[in-house]
Amino acid sequence: MVEPATPETVLRLTGITKRFGAVTANDAVSFALQKGEVIALLGENGAGKTTLMNILFGQYTADEGTVEIFGRQMPPGHPRAALDAGVGMVHQHFTLAGNLTVWENIVLGAQPLGALSLNASAARDKVRALAARFHLKVDPDARVGRLTVGERQRVEILKALYRDARILILDEPTAVLTPQETDALFATLREAIGLGLSIVFISHKLHEVMAISDRVLVLRHGRLVAERATAQTTRHELAALMVGAEVTVPEVAQASPGAPLLSLRRVSTPDSGTAPGLQAVTMTLCAGQITGLAGVSGNGQAALSDLVSGLIAPTSGEMDLAGAPVRGWSPRTALAQGVARIPEDRHKTGTIADFDLTENAILESYASRFSRRGWMDWSGARRFAERLIATYDVRCPGPDIRVRLLSGGNMQKLILGRVLESGARIILANQPVRGLDIGAVSYVHGRLTAARDAGAAVLLISEDLDEITRLSDVIHVISEGRLSPPFARGTMQPQELGIWMSGQRFDEAGHAA
Amino acid sequence: MDLFDILLSASFWAATIRIASPLIFATLGELICERAGVLNLGIEGIMVAGAFAGWVAVLNGLPLWGGVAVAMAVGMALGAVHSVLSVPFGLSQHVVGVGLTLLASALTFYTYRVMLPEVSSPPKIAAFQPYEVPLLSDLPFFGQALFSQTPLTYAAFVLAGLVALVLYRTPLGLAVRAAGESPAAVAAQGLSVTAIRMGAVIVGSGFMAVGGAFLTMSAFDSFFFEMVNGRGWICIALVVFGAWKPGKALLGALLFAAFDALQIRLQQTPMGALVPYQVFLMLPYALSILALVVMSRRAEVPAALMVPFNKGER
């Protein structure tokens, strides 16, 4: 890493402290960002990364400390000032209006509200020019509500660039991206650095931090505990700094598969909007085996997941459960037949945010396990929730608090507990570790492996190829609703899987047939 | 036959446009509120207050357009009450709206009694007269149907174009539409969701009041109780019918008005002697419900409609 001759400090945070009630989210954090530099802000969920960036962006007001941008002190709690000073923030949860087009979202707020015209053609042209220069492929006239997650993120970045941002803050930008999209994002960021922008990159994915950053700042419990030049550190060291202890990634041993529990033979399902349905898919989930589903998001994963969880029924083909043909397939029969689900979106379909932990813990079993003659058994339910909290290490004040207040990792542990304690024979794990920190990831993976060893059939759907190859005993690749043949553990290189994911191998097979 | 004759008469179309006018004002007002994310159920009360305020201002010597301004101001004041309660305080928009309707109606009747304690039948004003648009009003059929209306009717149609223009062609309109869909997106751009929503409710309420004033100052020349007669609620449905788009909402208002004009005329046909007149009165409402069912199945509701926004909350 070559240090510029005269480093120009574009951003300086001094002694930032922020308290939420009794919790200190940021404790006297100070750092400076140089021009053309990428700082990675590394830390587990709840370490205070997002809070710190929201203070920098003026969305929160710090209790102590100052923010200086290009040498000017920022007034606290004033996003407008940060924007005008050249800070662009790409939030983890996108701030886009789905009813507006791409260019409308981008110019929102960029022009004075009193202006008499939007000057649409000039705005479109500028968006197109920016998109071309930064290789951010997106149609300015598309409605944002119809875009994929990856495309939406490009819109967020364009939004910042449109306003001539010179400092980009990216909050967990890769949490929702496929590997290919992540690579494209990194290419864009390198482009931006080349043009003199500076970047703060918030993440807990170590390999990404190593790939993109010049310097790493590690946050733990709101305090800045370490600062390393990326070139002089290792993933291992960073992991240890992040959690405050040595981390070991468990090796997953080979499994001994048992009887087939669920088999699909040439099953098709209808398309749903832009998401393709399944096309003559054949797969078998065996007891004691993790079956991984690799693929770029939006290629039929949702259809397969909905099919297994009973939300949709096949339009053609055969579906057997433990050797017997399936009839009247619905979520209710799926649950009764021992299918348990870790849904893709834990906020939307996994939990009910304003219900408490007890209620969420029994969402799938309240009628069967926790009621007697039509009356709820609340004391039993509460005991069950307490057991989940203890067994699955759900960090929370108690079973009576609303699930909304849990961090993502703890919410996922609660769902995991609900799934594993249901005595399910088939476990559908859809993106089970998306957005979780290292500690939680290795915990969830360990539990899934243990469930496999106890004889469950696990279907693991993930866009993270590392996760798929490490955990799965058998891998299928899905592309445009078509499913590859099963590949046994260790027989496939990631590159080869990537070619399958791109759909190329399917086309070849199609021509051969 | 009868129906055919009615549909071919210029007076039927002129009546349709006249009846639509107050609905257009109020529907546009409601549409602006809802596009910004606030359901304004105060509409019925605001229309009552506007109808009274415009009329009483003229009665006390103001010119007609001065009366319209007073009505608008009263509507904006009531809108301000709604917006304070529903936006920064984030109270239930149903409760605030229904409460405002009851409050505004009751205050209006109270003021009426205080200002005119002794009258048995309300005094009349010199209301807006039809303005024959030069040249255009000489056209056969269309001249009578479209171009001999009162100035407030022309204003209603101009306003519909203006609202569409502002919503779709200005930064302000963009911010309003975004505030009703994703307030977080607005806040992230350093704009104030609170200010945008309050502004929309206040301006929208002003238009609702002008819609009310149309009844006392243009359609009729006096004020009496029950004058608004549920038109506000119809406008709520018209916003849905119009899929939150000004142009479609305008069409909806015209359609409802046409049903209304039609039923009045049907009552006078030989059939009117056979069927109880209440059935005819029901007609526009029944047909509107039917049209609503057909039209609004796939309408896109503003995603953040009725969702209060608190900065800094997850």
mmCIF file of N, CA and C in Angstrom, chain A residues 69-175:
data_model
loop_
_atom_site.group_PDB
_atom_site.id
_atom_site.type_symbol
_atom_site.label_atom_id
_atom_site.label_comp_id
_atom_site.label_asym_id
_atom_site.label_seq_id
_atom_site.Cartn_x
_atom_site.Cartn_y
_atom_site.Cartn_z
ATOM 1 N N ILE A 69 -16.216 17.165 8.374
ATOM 2 C CA ILE A 69 -16.139 16.708 6.991
ATOM 3 C C ILE A 69 -15.430 17.785 6.172
ATOM 4 N N PHE A 70 -14.372 17.396 5.512
ATOM 5 C CA PHE A 70 -13.511 18.336 4.792
ATOM 6 C C PHE A 70 -13.180 19.532 5.678
ATOM 7 N N GLY A 71 -12.870 19.229 6.951
ATOM 8 C CA GLY A 71 -12.413 20.267 7.862
ATOM 9 C C GLY A 71 -13.513 21.115 8.467
ATOM 10 N N ARG A 72 -14.775 20.869 8.035
ATOM 11 C CA ARG A 72 -15.858 21.669 8.611
ATOM 12 C C ARG A 72 -16.643 20.857 9.607
ATOM 13 N N GLN A 73 -16.878 21.433 10.786
ATOM 14 C CA GLN A 73 -17.631 20.705 11.787
ATOM 15 C C GLN A 73 -19.103 20.662 11.406
ATOM 16 N N MET A 74 -19.698 19.477 11.532
ATOM 17 C CA MET A 74 -21.088 19.293 11.116
ATOM 18 C C MET A 74 -22.037 19.617 12.262
ATOM 19 N N PRO A 75 -23.145 20.286 11.967
ATOM 20 C CA PRO A 75 -24.156 20.456 13.017
ATOM 21 C C PRO A 75 -24.766 19.082 13.327
ATOM 22 N N PRO A 76 -24.998 18.757 14.584
ATOM 23 C CA PRO A 76 -25.514 17.416 14.908
ATOM 24 C C PRO A 76 -26.948 17.232 14.437
ATOM 25 N N GLY A 77 -27.284 16.005 14.053
ATOM 26 C CA GLY A 77 -28.662 15.658 13.718
ATOM 27 C C GLY A 77 -29.190 16.352 12.478
ATOM 28 N N HIS A 78 -28.378 16.444 11.425
ATOM 29 C CA HIS A 78 -28.797 17.200 10.259
ATOM 30 C C HIS A 78 -28.308 16.516 8.986
ATOM 31 N N PRO A 79 -29.063 15.503 8.486
ATOM 32 C CA PRO A 79 -28.603 14.755 7.315
ATOM 33 C C PRO A 79 -28.325 15.660 6.119
ATOM 34 N N ARG A 80 -29.128 16.706 5.990
ATOM 35 C CA ARG A 80 -28.976 17.624 4.867
ATOM 36 C C ARG A 80 -27.551 18.194 4.810
ATOM 37 N N ALA A 81 -27.037 18.573 5.987
ATOM 38 C CA ALA A 81 -25.695 19.163 6.037
ATOM 39 C C ALA A 81 -24.662 18.138 5.595
ATOM 40 N N ALA A 82 -24.815 16.884 6.044
ATOM 41 C CA ALA A 82 -23.867 15.843 5.661
ATOM 42 C C ALA A 82 -23.934 15.600 4.155
ATOM 43 N N LEU A 83 -25.149 15.569 3.620
ATOM 44 C CA LEU A 83 -25.325 15.373 2.178
ATOM 45 C C LEU A 83 -24.644 16.492 1.400
ATOM 46 N N ASP A 84 -24.907 17.720 1.836
ATOM 47 C CA ASP A 84 -24.347 18.863 1.123
ATOM 48 C C ASP A 84 -22.833 18.892 1.222
ATOM 49 N N ALA A 85 -22.302 18.343 2.333
ATOM 50 C CA ALA A 85 -20.848 18.326 2.501
ATOM 51 C C ALA A 85 -20.207 17.226 1.664
ATOM 52 N N GLY A 86 -21.022 16.369 1.051
ATOM 53 C CA GLY A 86 -20.462 15.363 0.154
ATOM 54 C C GLY A 86 -20.446 13.958 0.705
ATOM 55 N N VAL A 87 -21.299 13.673 1.706
ATOM 56 C CA VAL A 87 -21.385 12.314 2.233
ATOM 57 C C VAL A 87 -22.578 11.615 1.599
ATOM 58 N N GLY A 88 -22.358 10.433 1.048
ATOM 59 C CA GLY A 88 -23.463 9.638 0.524
ATOM 60 C C GLY A 88 -23.535 8.341 1.293
ATOM 61 N N MET A 89 -24.723 7.979 1.727
ATOM 62 C CA MET A 89 -24.837 6.768 2.540
ATOM 63 C C MET A 89 -25.727 5.750 1.834
ATOM 64 N N VAL A 90 -25.245 4.531 1.750
ATOM 65 C CA VAL A 90 -26.052 3.434 1.228
ATOM 66 C C VAL A 90 -26.472 2.601 2.432
ATOM 67 N N HIS A 91 -27.730 2.751 2.799
ATOM 68 C CA HIS A 91 -28.211 2.100 4.014
ATOM 69 C C HIS A 91 -28.364 0.602 3.805
ATOM 70 N N GLN A 92 -28.272 -0.109 4.926
ATOM 71 C CA GLN A 92 -28.451 -1.563 4.886
ATOM 72 C C GLN A 92 -29.867 -1.890 4.439
ATOM 73 N N HIS A 93 -30.838 -1.203 5.029
ATOM 74 C CA HIS A 93 -32.216 -1.334 4.569
ATOM 75 C C HIS A 93 -32.444 -0.169 3.621
ATOM 76 N N PHE A 94 -32.623 -0.493 2.349
ATOM 77 C CA PHE A 94 -32.643 0.544 1.330
ATOM 78 C C PHE A 94 -33.709 1.574 1.622
ATOM 79 N N THR A 95 -33.412 2.813 1.286
ATOM 80 C CA THR A 95 -34.383 3.890 1.448
ATOM 81 C C THR A 95 -34.818 4.325 0.060
ATOM 82 N N LEU A 96 -35.660 3.490 -0.539
ATOM 83 C CA LEU A 96 -36.169 3.776 -1.881
ATOM 84 C C LEU A 96 -37.689 3.678 -1.853
ATOM 85 N N ALA A 97 -38.328 4.494 -2.691
ATOM 86 C CA ALA A 97 -39.784 4.420 -2.800
ATOM 87 C C ALA A 97 -40.133 3.528 -3.987
ATOM 88 N N GLY A 98 -40.840 2.445 -3.730
ATOM 89 C CA GLY A 98 -41.121 1.453 -4.757
ATOM 90 C C GLY A 98 -42.035 1.941 -5.865
ATOM 91 N N ASN A 99 -42.848 2.969 -5.593
ATOM 92 C CA ASN A 99 -43.785 3.440 -6.620
ATOM 93 C C ASN A 99 -43.140 4.414 -7.593
ATOM 94 N N LEU A 100 -41.911 4.819 -7.314
ATOM 95 C CA LEU A 100 -41.235 5.776 -8.186
ATOM 96 C C LEU A 100 -40.263 5.039 -9.102
ATOM 97 N N THR A 101 -39.912 5.693 -10.190
ATOM 98 C CA THR A 101 -38.925 5.094 -11.092
ATOM 99 C C THR A 101 -37.530 5.316 -10.517
ATOM 100 N N VAL A 102 -36.574 4.673 -11.185
ATOM 101 C CA VAL A 102 -35.186 4.783 -10.740
ATOM 102 C C VAL A 102 -34.741 6.241 -10.711
ATOM 103 N N TRP A 103 -34.956 6.940 -11.830
ATOM 104 C CA TRP A 103 -34.437 8.314 -11.849
ATOM 105 C C TRP A 103 -35.195 9.213 -10.878
ATOM 106 N N GLU A 104 -36.487 8.933 -10.670
ATOM 107 C CA GLU A 104 -37.236 9.750 -9.706
ATOM 108 C C GLU A 104 -36.690 9.563 -8.298
ATOM 109 N N ASN A 105 -36.361 8.313 -7.957
ATOM 110 C CA ASN A 105 -35.754 8.065 -6.657
ATOM 111 C C ASN A 105 -34.427 8.791 -6.520
ATOM 112 N N ILE A 106 -33.686 8.814 -7.607
ATOM 113 C CA ILE A 106 -32.353 9.407 -7.546
ATOM 114 C C ILE A 106 -32.425 10.925 -7.381
ATOM 115 N N VAL A 107 -33.376 11.577 -8.071
ATOM 116 C CA VAL A 107 -33.421 13.042 -7.974
ATOM 117 C C VAL A 107 -34.225 13.523 -6.772
ATOM 118 N N LEU A 108 -34.874 12.570 -6.070
ATOM 119 C CA LEU A 108 -35.658 12.972 -4.894
ATOM 120 C C LEU A 108 -34.766 13.745 -3.921
ATOM 121 N N GLY A 109 -35.147 14.969 -3.651
ATOM 122 C CA GLY A 109 -34.398 15.756 -2.679
ATOM 123 C C GLY A 109 -33.170 16.434 -3.261
ATOM 124 N N ALA A 110 -32.796 16.087 -4.499
ATOM 125 C CA ALA A 110 -31.593 16.686 -5.085
ATOM 126 C C ALA A 110 -31.888 18.057 -5.678
ATOM 127 N N GLN A 111 -33.163 18.359 -5.858
ATOM 128 C CA GLN A 111 -33.533 19.664 -6.387
ATOM 129 C C GLN A 111 -34.354 20.398 -5.341
ATOM 130 N N PRO A 112 -34.276 21.740 -5.334
ATOM 131 C CA PRO A 112 -35.066 22.476 -4.337
ATOM 132 C C PRO A 112 -36.559 22.200 -4.531
ATOM 133 N N LEU A 113 -37.288 22.067 -3.413
ATOM 134 C CA LEU A 113 -38.697 21.699 -3.491
ATOM 135 C C LEU A 113 -39.528 22.768 -4.183
ATOM 136 N N GLY A 114 -39.020 23.992 -4.216
ATOM 137 C CA GLY A 114 -39.788 25.059 -4.852
ATOM 138 C C GLY A 114 -39.646 25.080 -6.366
ATOM 139 N N ALA A 115 -38.728 24.251 -6.885
ATOM 140 C CA ALA A 115 -38.478 24.291 -8.332
ATOM 141 C C ALA A 115 -39.741 23.942 -9.102
ATOM 142 N N LEU A 116 -39.910 24.566 -10.271
ATOM 143 C CA LEU A 116 -41.159 24.404 -11.005
ATOM 144 C C LEU A 116 -41.156 23.188 -11.905
ATOM 145 N N SER A 117 -39.986 22.640 -12.166
ATOM 146 C CA SER A 117 -39.934 21.492 -13.059
ATOM 147 C C SER A 117 -38.876 20.514 -12.586
ATOM 148 N N LEU A 118 -39.091 19.236 -12.927
ATOM 149 C CA LEU A 118 -38.141 18.210 -12.514
ATOM 150 C C LEU A 118 -36.949 18.123 -13.461
ATOM 151 N N ASN A 119 -37.073 18.688 -14.613
ATOM 152 C CA ASN A 119 -36.022 18.587 -15.617
ATOM 153 C C ASN A 119 -35.639 17.131 -15.859
ATOM 154 N N ALA A 120 -36.642 16.358 -16.221
ATOM 155 C CA ALA A 120 -36.492 14.913 -16.263
ATOM 156 C C ALA A 120 -35.427 14.446 -17.243
ATOM 157 N N SER A 121 -35.363 15.064 -18.417
ATOM 158 C CA SER A 121 -34.439 14.522 -19.412
ATOM 159 C C SER A 121 -32.997 14.747 -18.981
ATOM 160 N N ALA A 122 -32.712 15.905 -18.393
ATOM 161 C CA ALA A 122 -31.354 16.155 -17.911
ATOM 162 C C ALA A 122 -31.000 15.161 -16.803
ATOM 163 N N ALA A 123 -31.985 14.911 -15.910
ATOM 164 C CA ALA A 123 -31.742 13.974 -14.813
ATOM 165 C C ALA A 123 -31.470 12.581 -15.358
ATOM 166 N N ARG A 124 -32.281 12.155 -16.329
ATOM 167 C CA ARG A 124 -32.093 10.828 -16.926
ATOM 168 C C ARG A 124 -30.715 10.704 -17.555
ATOM 169 N N ASP A 125 -30.337 11.761 -18.288
ATOM 170 C CA ASP A 125 -29.034 11.712 -18.955
ATOM 171 C C ASP A 125 -27.907 11.591 -17.943
ATOM 172 N N LYS A 126 -28.026 12.361 -16.862
ATOM 173 C CA LYS A 126 -26.962 12.317 -15.853
ATOM 174 C C LYS A 126 -26.904 10.931 -15.207
ATOM 175 N N VAL A 127 -28.081 10.357 -14.943
ATOM 176 C CA VAL A 127 -28.117 9.011 -14.363
ATOM 177 C C VAL A 127 -27.471 8.013 -15.316
ATOM 178 N N ARG A 128 -27.812 8.126 -16.609
ATOM 179 C CA ARG A 128 -27.234 7.196 -17.589
ATOM 180 C C ARG A 128 -25.719 7.331 -17.646
ATOM 181 N N ALA A 129 -25.243 8.578 -17.628
ATOM 182 C CA ALA A 129 -23.806 8.811 -17.705
ATOM 183 C C ALA A 129 -23.102 8.210 -16.491
ATOM 184 N N LEU A 130 -23.664 8.462 -15.303
ATOM 185 C CA LEU A 130 -23.071 7.915 -14.087
ATOM 186 C C LEU A 130 -23.081 6.400 -14.117
ATOM 187 N N ALA A 131 -24.213 5.837 -14.545
ATOM 188 C CA ALA A 131 -24.346 4.389 -14.583
ATOM 189 C C ALA A 131 -23.294 3.788 -15.504
ATOM 190 N N ALA A 132 -23.045 4.471 -16.623
ATOM 191 C CA ALA A 132 -22.058 3.949 -17.558
ATOM 192 C C ALA A 132 -20.653 4.062 -16.975
ATOM 193 N N ARG A 133 -20.348 5.200 -16.361
ATOM 194 C CA ARG A 133 -18.996 5.400 -15.868
ATOM 195 C C ARG A 133 -18.650 4.428 -14.736
ATOM 196 N N PHE A 134 -19.640 4.142 -13.898
ATOM 197 C CA PHE A 134 -19.368 3.267 -12.752
ATOM 198 C C PHE A 134 -19.836 1.830 -12.984
ATOM 199 N N HIS A 135 -20.193 1.506 -14.195
ATOM 200 C CA HIS A 135 -20.654 0.155 -14.525
ATOM 201 C C HIS A 135 -21.794 -0.298 -13.623
ATOM 202 N N LEU A 136 -22.741 0.604 -13.390
ATOM 203 C CA LEU A 136 -23.901 0.260 -12.568
ATOM 204 C C LEU A 136 -25.088 0.101 -13.510
ATOM 205 N N LYS A 137 -25.265 -1.108 -14.008
ATOM 206 C CA LYS A 137 -26.285 -1.307 -15.033
ATOM 207 C C LYS A 137 -27.688 -1.238 -14.437
ATOM 208 N N VAL A 138 -28.455 -0.253 -14.850
ATOM 209 C CA VAL A 138 -29.837 -0.143 -14.385
ATOM 210 C C VAL A 138 -30.591 0.799 -15.318
ATOM 211 N N ASP A 139 -31.846 0.491 -15.567
ATOM 212 C CA ASP A 139 -32.672 1.289 -16.469
ATOM 213 C C ASP A 139 -33.294 2.456 -15.701
ATOM 214 N N PRO A 140 -32.991 3.706 -16.088
ATOM 215 C CA PRO A 140 -33.483 4.856 -15.323
ATOM 216 C C PRO A 140 -34.996 4.920 -15.239
ATOM 217 N N ASP A 141 -35.698 4.329 -16.202
ATOM 218 C CA ASP A 141 -37.153 4.449 -16.222
ATOM 219 C C ASP A 141 -37.871 3.261 -15.599
ATOM 220 N N ALA A 142 -37.098 2.301 -15.075
ATOM 221 C CA ALA A 142 -37.737 1.147 -14.437
ATOM 222 C C ALA A 142 -38.329 1.566 -13.100
ATOM 223 N N ARG A 143 -39.431 0.913 -12.744
ATOM 224 C CA ARG A 143 -40.009 1.156 -11.428
ATOM 225 C C ARG A 143 -39.184 0.424 -10.371
ATOM 226 N N VAL A 144 -38.820 1.105 -9.299
ATOM 227 C CA VAL A 144 -37.956 0.499 -8.296
ATOM 228 C C VAL A 144 -38.606 -0.720 -7.654
ATOM 229 N N GLY A 145 -39.929 -0.679 -7.518
ATOM 230 C CA GLY A 145 -40.632 -1.810 -6.909
ATOM 231 C C GLY A 145 -40.450 -3.112 -7.671
ATOM 232 N N ARG A 146 -40.056 -3.033 -8.933
ATOM 233 C CA ARG A 146 -39.913 -4.249 -9.736
ATOM 234 C C ARG A 146 -38.468 -4.719 -9.821
ATOM 235 N N LEU A 147 -37.531 -3.991 -9.210
ATOM 236 C CA LEU A 147 -36.116 -4.335 -9.342
ATOM 237 C C LEU A 147 -35.702 -5.424 -8.360
ATOM 238 N N THR A 148 -34.615 -6.127 -8.693
ATOM 239 C CA THR A 148 -34.050 -7.087 -7.753
ATOM 240 C C THR A 148 -33.268 -6.327 -6.689
ATOM 241 N N VAL A 149 -32.906 -7.060 -5.639
ATOM 242 C CA VAL A 149 -32.183 -6.426 -4.545
ATOM 243 C C VAL A 149 -30.866 -5.823 -5.033
ATOM 244 N N GLY A 150 -30.172 -6.572 -5.895
ATOM 245 C CA GLY A 150 -28.895 -6.083 -6.395
ATOM 246 C C GLY A 150 -29.062 -4.792 -7.180
ATOM 247 N N GLU A 151 -30.103 -4.743 -7.989
ATOM 248 C CA GLU A 151 -30.362 -3.533 -8.772
ATOM 249 C C GLU A 151 -30.722 -2.355 -7.875
ATOM 250 N N ARG A 152 -31.483 -2.653 -6.833
ATOM 251 C CA ARG A 152 -31.859 -1.567 -5.912
ATOM 252 C C ARG A 152 -30.625 -0.958 -5.259
ATOM 253 N N GLN A 153 -29.671 -1.839 -4.937
ATOM 254 C CA GLN A 153 -28.471 -1.299 -4.318
ATOM 255 C C GLN A 153 -27.725 -0.387 -5.293
ATOM 256 N N ARG A 154 -27.724 -0.778 -6.568
ATOM 257 C CA ARG A 154 -27.080 0.090 -7.556
ATOM 258 C C ARG A 154 -27.769 1.446 -7.583
ATOM 259 N N VAL A 155 -29.084 1.442 -7.451
ATOM 260 C CA VAL A 155 -29.804 2.715 -7.421
ATOM 261 C C VAL A 155 -29.361 3.543 -6.217
ATOM 262 N N GLU A 156 -29.197 2.877 -5.074
ATOM 263 C CA GLU A 156 -28.750 3.596 -3.869
ATOM 264 C C GLU A 156 -27.384 4.238 -4.098
ATOM 265 N N ILE A 157 -26.490 3.492 -4.726
ATOM 266 C CA ILE A 157 -25.147 4.036 -4.960
ATOM 267 C C ILE A 157 -25.223 5.198 -5.958
ATOM 268 N N LEU A 158 -26.029 5.002 -7.001
ATOM 269 C CA LEU A 158 -26.204 6.077 -7.985
ATOM 270 C C LEU A 158 -26.756 7.331 -7.331
ATOM 271 N N LYS A 159 -27.627 7.134 -6.366
ATOM 272 C CA LYS A 159 -28.235 8.254 -5.671
ATOM 273 C C LYS A 159 -27.147 9.093 -5.002
ATOM 274 N N ALA A 160 -26.216 8.397 -4.368
ATOM 275 C CA ALA A 160 -25.128 9.120 -3.710
ATOM 276 C C ALA A 160 -24.233 9.805 -4.748
ATOM 277 N N LEU A 161 -23.921 9.079 -5.825
ATOM 278 C CA LEU A 161 -23.023 9.641 -6.842
ATOM 279 C C LEU A 161 -23.673 10.826 -7.543
ATOM 280 N N TYR A 162 -24.991 10.752 -7.733
ATOM 281 C CA TYR A 162 -25.727 11.817 -8.416
ATOM 282 C C TYR A 162 -25.550 13.134 -7.667
ATOM 283 N N ARG A 163 -25.440 13.022 -6.353
ATOM 284 C CA ARG A 163 -25.292 14.234 -5.558
ATOM 285 C C ARG A 163 -23.838 14.596 -5.358
ATOM 286 N N ASP A 164 -22.979 14.044 -6.191
ATOM 287 C CA ASP A 164 -21.551 14.336 -6.126
ATOM 288 C C ASP A 164 -20.951 13.981 -4.774
ATOM 289 N N ALA A 165 -21.362 12.862 -4.225
ATOM 290 C CA ALA A 165 -20.786 12.430 -2.954
ATOM 291 C C ALA A 165 -19.295 12.191 -3.132
ATOM 292 N N ARG A 166 -18.515 12.589 -2.143
ATOM 293 C CA ARG A 166 -17.070 12.337 -2.206
ATOM 294 C C ARG A 166 -16.656 11.373 -1.110
ATOM 295 N N ILE A 167 -17.574 11.135 -0.195
ATOM 296 C CA ILE A 167 -17.349 10.103 0.811
ATOM 297 C C ILE A 167 -18.549 9.162 0.744
ATOM 298 N N LEU A 168 -18.291 7.893 0.499
ATOM 299 C CA LEU A 168 -19.381 6.916 0.430
ATOM 300 C C LEU A 168 -19.365 6.069 1.693
ATOM 301 N N ILE A 169 -20.522 5.945 2.302
ATOM 302 C CA ILE A 169 -20.637 5.037 3.442
ATOM 303 C C ILE A 169 -21.530 3.888 3.008
ATOM 304 N N LEU A 170 -21.030 2.676 3.101
ATOM 305 C CA LEU A 170 -21.819 1.520 2.697
ATOM 306 C C LEU A 170 -22.045 0.631 3.910
ATOM 307 N N ASP A 171 -23.305 0.500 4.297
ATOM 308 C CA ASP A 171 -23.630 -0.271 5.496
ATOM 309 C C ASP A 171 -24.009 -1.692 5.085
ATOM 310 N N GLU A 172 -23.149 -2.644 5.359
ATOM 311 C CA GLU A 172 -23.378 -4.058 5.024
ATOM 312 C C GLU A 172 -23.854 -4.209 3.580
ATOM 313 N N PRO A 173 -23.092 -3.665 2.635
ATOM 314 C CA PRO A 173 -23.626 -3.646 1.265
ATOM 315 C C PRO A 173 -23.756 -5.024 0.646
ATOM 316 N N THR A 174 -22.990 -5.989 1.112
ATOM 317 C CA THR A 174 -22.997 -7.283 0.432
ATOM 318 C C THR A 174 -23.953 -8.278 1.062
ATOM 319 N N ALA A 175 -24.599 -7.859 2.158
ATOM 320 C CA ALA A 175 -25.465 -8.808 2.874
ATOM 321 C C ALA A 175 -26.544 -9.376 1.969
#
